[in-house]
Short mmCIF file of C-alpha atoms in Angstrom, two decimals:
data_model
loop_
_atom_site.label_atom_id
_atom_site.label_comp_id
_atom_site.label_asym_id
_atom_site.label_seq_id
_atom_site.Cartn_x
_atom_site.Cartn_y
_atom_site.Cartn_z
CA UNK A 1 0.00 0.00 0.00
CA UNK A 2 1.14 3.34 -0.93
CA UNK A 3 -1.26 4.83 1.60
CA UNK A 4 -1.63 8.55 1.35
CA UNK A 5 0.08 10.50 -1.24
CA UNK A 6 -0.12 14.23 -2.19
CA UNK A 7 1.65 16.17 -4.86
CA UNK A 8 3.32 18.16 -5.54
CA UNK A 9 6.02 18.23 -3.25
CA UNK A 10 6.57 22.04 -3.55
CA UNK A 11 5.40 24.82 -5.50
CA UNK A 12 5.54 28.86 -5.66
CA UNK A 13 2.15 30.42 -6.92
CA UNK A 14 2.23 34.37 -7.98
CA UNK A 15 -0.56 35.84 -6.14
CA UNK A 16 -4.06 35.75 -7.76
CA UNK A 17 -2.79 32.13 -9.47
CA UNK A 18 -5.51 28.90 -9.19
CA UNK A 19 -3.92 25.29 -8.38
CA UNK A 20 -4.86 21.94 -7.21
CA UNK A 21 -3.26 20.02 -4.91
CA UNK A 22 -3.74 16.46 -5.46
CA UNK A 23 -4.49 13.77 -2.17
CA UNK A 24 -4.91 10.10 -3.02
CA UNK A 25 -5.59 6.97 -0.49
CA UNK A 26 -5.48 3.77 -1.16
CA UNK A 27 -6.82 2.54 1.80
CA UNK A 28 -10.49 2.28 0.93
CA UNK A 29 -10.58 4.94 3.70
CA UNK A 30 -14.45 6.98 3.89
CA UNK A 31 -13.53 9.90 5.62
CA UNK A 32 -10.42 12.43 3.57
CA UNK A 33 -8.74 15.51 5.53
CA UNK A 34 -6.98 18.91 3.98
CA UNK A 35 -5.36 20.85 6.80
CA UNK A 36 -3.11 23.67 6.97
CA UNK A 37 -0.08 23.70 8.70
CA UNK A 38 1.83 27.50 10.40
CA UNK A 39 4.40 27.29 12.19
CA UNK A 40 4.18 27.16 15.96
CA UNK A 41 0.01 27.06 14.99
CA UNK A 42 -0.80 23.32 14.92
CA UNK A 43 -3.00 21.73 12.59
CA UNK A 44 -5.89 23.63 11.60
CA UNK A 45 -8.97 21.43 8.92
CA UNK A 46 -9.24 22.81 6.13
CA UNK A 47 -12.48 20.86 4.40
CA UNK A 48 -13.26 16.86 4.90
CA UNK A 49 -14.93 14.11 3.35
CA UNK A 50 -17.09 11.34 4.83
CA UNK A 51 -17.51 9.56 1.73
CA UNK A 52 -17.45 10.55 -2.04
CA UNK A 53 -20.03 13.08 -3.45
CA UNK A 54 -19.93 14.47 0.69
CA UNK A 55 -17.57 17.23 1.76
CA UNK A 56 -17.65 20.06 4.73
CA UNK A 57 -16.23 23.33 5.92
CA UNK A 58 -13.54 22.68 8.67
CA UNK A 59 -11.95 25.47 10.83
CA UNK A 60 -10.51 28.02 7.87
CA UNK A 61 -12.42 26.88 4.45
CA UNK A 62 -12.03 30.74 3.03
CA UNK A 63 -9.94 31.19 0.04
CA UNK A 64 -10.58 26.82 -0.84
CA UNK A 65 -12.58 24.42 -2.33
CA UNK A 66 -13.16 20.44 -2.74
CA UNK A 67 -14.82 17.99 -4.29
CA UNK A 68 -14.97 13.72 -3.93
CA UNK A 69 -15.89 12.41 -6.82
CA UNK A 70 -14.31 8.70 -5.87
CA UNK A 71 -13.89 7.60 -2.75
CA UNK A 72 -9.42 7.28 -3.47
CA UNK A 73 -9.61 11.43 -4.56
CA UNK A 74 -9.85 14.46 -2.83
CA UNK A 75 -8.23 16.96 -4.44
CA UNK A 76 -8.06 20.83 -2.58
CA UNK A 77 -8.55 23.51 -4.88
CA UNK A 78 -6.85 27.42 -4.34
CA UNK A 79 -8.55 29.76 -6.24
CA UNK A 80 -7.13 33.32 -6.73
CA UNK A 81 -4.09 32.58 -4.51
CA UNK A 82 -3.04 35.40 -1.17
CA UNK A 83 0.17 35.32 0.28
CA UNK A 84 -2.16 34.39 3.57
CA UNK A 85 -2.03 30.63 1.87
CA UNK A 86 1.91 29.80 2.47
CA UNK A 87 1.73 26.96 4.02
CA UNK A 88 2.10 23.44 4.39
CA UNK A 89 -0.70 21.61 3.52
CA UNK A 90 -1.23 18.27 4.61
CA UNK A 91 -4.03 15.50 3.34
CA UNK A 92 -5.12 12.80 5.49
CA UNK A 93 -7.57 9.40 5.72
CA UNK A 94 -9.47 7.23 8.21
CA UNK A 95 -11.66 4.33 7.95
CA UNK A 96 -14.17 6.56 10.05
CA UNK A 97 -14.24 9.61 11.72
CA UNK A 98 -13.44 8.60 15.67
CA UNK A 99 -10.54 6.65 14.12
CA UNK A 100 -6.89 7.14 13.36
CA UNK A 101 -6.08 9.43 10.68
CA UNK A 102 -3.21 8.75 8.42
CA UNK A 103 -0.84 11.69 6.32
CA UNK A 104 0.54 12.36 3.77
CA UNK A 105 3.75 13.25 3.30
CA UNK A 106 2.79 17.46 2.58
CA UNK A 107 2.92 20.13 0.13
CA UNK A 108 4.92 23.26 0.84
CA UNK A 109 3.17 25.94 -1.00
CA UNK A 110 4.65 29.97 -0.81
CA UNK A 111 2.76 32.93 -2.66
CA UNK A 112 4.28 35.25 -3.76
CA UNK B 1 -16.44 23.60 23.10
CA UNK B 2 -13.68 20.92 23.32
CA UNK B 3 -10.36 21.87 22.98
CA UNK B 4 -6.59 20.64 23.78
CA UNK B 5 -3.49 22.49 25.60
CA UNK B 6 -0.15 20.79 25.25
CA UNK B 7 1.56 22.78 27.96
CA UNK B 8 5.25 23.24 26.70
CA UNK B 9 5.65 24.66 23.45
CA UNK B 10 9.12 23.31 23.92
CA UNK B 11 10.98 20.25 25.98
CA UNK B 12 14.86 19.70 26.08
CA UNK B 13 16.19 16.57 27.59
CA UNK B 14 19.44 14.53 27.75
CA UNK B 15 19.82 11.06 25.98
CA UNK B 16 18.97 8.78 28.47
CA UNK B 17 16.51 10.83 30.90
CA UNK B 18 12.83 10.15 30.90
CA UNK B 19 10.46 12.01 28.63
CA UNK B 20 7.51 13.83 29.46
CA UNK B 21 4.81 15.84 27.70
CA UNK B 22 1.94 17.06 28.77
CA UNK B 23 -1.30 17.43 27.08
CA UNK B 24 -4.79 18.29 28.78
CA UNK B 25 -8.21 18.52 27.12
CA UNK B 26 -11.90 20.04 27.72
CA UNK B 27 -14.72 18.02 26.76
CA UNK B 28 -17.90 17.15 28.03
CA UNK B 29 -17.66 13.48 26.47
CA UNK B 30 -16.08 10.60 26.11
CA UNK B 31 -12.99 11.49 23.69
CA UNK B 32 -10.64 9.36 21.51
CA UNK B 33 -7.20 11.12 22.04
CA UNK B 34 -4.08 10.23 19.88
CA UNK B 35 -0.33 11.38 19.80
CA UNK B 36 1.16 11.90 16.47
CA UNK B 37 5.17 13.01 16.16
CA UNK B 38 6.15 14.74 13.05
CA UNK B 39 9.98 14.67 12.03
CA UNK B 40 11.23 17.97 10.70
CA UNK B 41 9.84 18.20 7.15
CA UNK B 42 7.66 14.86 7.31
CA UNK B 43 4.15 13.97 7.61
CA UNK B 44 2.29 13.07 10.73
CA UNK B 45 2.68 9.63 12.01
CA UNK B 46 0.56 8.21 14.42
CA UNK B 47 2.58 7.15 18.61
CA UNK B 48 -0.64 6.03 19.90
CA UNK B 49 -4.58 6.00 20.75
CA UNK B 50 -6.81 6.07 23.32
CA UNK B 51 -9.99 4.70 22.80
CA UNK B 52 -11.88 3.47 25.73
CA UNK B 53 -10.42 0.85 26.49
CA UNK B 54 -7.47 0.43 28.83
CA UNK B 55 -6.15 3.44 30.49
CA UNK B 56 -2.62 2.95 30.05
CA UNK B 57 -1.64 3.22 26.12
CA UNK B 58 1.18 1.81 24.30
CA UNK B 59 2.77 3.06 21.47
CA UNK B 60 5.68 2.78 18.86
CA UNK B 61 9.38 3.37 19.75
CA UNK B 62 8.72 2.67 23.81
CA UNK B 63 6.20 5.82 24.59
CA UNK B 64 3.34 5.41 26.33
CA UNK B 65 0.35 7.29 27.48
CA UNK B 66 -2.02 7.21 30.40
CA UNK B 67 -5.46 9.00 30.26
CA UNK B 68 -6.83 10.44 33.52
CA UNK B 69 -10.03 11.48 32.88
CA UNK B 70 -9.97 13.09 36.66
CA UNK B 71 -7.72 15.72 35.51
CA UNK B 72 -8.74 15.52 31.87
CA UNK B 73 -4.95 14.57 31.23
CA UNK B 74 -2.98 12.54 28.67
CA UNK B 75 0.41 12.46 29.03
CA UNK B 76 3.18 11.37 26.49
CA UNK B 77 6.10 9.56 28.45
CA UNK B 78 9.18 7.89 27.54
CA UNK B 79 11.35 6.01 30.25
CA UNK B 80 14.47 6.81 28.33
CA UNK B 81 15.30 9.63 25.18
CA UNK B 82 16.96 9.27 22.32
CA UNK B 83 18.62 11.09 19.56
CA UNK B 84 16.17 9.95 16.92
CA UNK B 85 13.01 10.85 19.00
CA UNK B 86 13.91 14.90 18.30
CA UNK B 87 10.77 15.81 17.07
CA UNK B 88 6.67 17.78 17.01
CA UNK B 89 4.40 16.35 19.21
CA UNK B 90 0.71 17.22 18.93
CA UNK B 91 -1.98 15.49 21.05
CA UNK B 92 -5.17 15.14 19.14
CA UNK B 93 -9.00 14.97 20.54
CA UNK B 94 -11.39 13.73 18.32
CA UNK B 95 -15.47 14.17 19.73
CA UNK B 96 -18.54 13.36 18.27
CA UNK B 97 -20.26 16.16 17.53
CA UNK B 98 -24.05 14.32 16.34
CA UNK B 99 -25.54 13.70 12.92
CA UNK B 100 -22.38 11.29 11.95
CA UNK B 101 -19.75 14.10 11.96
CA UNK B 102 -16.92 14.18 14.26
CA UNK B 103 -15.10 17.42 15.90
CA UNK B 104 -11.06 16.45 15.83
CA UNK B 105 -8.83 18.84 17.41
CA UNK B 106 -5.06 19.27 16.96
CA UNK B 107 -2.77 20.77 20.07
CA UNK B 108 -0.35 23.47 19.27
CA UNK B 109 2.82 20.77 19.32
CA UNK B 110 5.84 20.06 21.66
CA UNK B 111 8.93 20.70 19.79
CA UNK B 112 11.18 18.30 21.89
CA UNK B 113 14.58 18.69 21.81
CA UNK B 114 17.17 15.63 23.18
CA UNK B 115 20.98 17.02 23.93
CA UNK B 116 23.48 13.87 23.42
#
């Protein structure tokens, strides 16, 4: 199993730029994860699945979007990019929300 | 609201000397709590969980973690540190919160630091 992986690795955006961040699982995992992380801030959800064609606003949705259109995909979506969105971003899975949650190995993203 | 405090933003100990990291929550029900340690520039990977069952939890590479729901504790603890466990800590509570959806809720981190 490859278990959760996200690309890219890195990338630099110009501000007011769109990209996609790509999160796979091979798990057969319902529930996905994007969060955010800042340094010396923690974790902080981003948007989550419970199963594909179902997604939700976590703590700091603004400036984001998602969609599930398998239950392996869940791709996060930056739209008109701000410096404000530097950050790592990491993608996660669990077989159900009260369980463990696997990452992914991250994306470093900087506007600029 | 439910939330988590991890109580040192930073711990330094020697190789050898136990480890200890402190994590308390605020809920009003019966939480799953986890430990996850991040290596500089890595992913989250999961120590260990707490789900109800025993009290005293066992996790990867010797740590352990006993919940106390008297003093809405769950400490991280390691008898003995070493170099390679230099890394974030972040205790995680995850509460239902109805209809099928669950809260989860990440601590700040523990940067711990171990001096050879």
């Amino acid at each position: 199993n490859a278990g959760v992986t996200q690309t890219p690795k890195f990338r630099i955006l110009k501000i007011g730029q769109s990209m996609t961040l790509q999160c796979a699982q091979d798990m057969n995992h319902n529930y996905m994860y994007w969060y955010r992380q800042d340094p010396g801030m923690g974790l902080k959800l981003i948007y989550y699945s419970v199963g594909a064609g179902i997604t939700d606003k976590g703590e700091v949705p603004n400036g984001y979007n998602v969609s599930r259109s398998t239950t392996e995909d869940f791709p996060l979506r930056l739209e008109l990019a701000a410096p404000s969105q530097t950050s790592v971003y990491f993608c996660a899975s669990s077989r159900q929300g009260y369980y463990e949650q696997y990452f992914g190995p991250g994306t470093r993203l900087t506007v600029t | 609201a439910q939330s988590v405090t991890q109580l040192d933003s930073h711990v330094s100990v020697s190789e050898g000397t136990p480890v200890l990291l402190r994590c308390n929550y605020s809920s009003s029900y019966s939480p799953s709590l986890f430990w996850y340690v991040q290596h500089p520039n890595k992913g989250l990977q999961l120590l260990l969980k707490y789900t109800s069952a025993a009290t005293l939890v066992k996790g990867i590479n010797g740590f352990e973690a006993e919940f106390k729901k008297s003093e809405t504790s769950f400490h991280l603890t390691k008898p003995s540190a070493h170099m390679s466990d230099a890394a974030e800590y972040f205790c995680v509570v995850t509460l239902y919160s109805g209809a099928g959806s669950y809260q989860l809720t990440f601590g700040k981190g523990t940067k711990l630091s171990v001096i050879p």
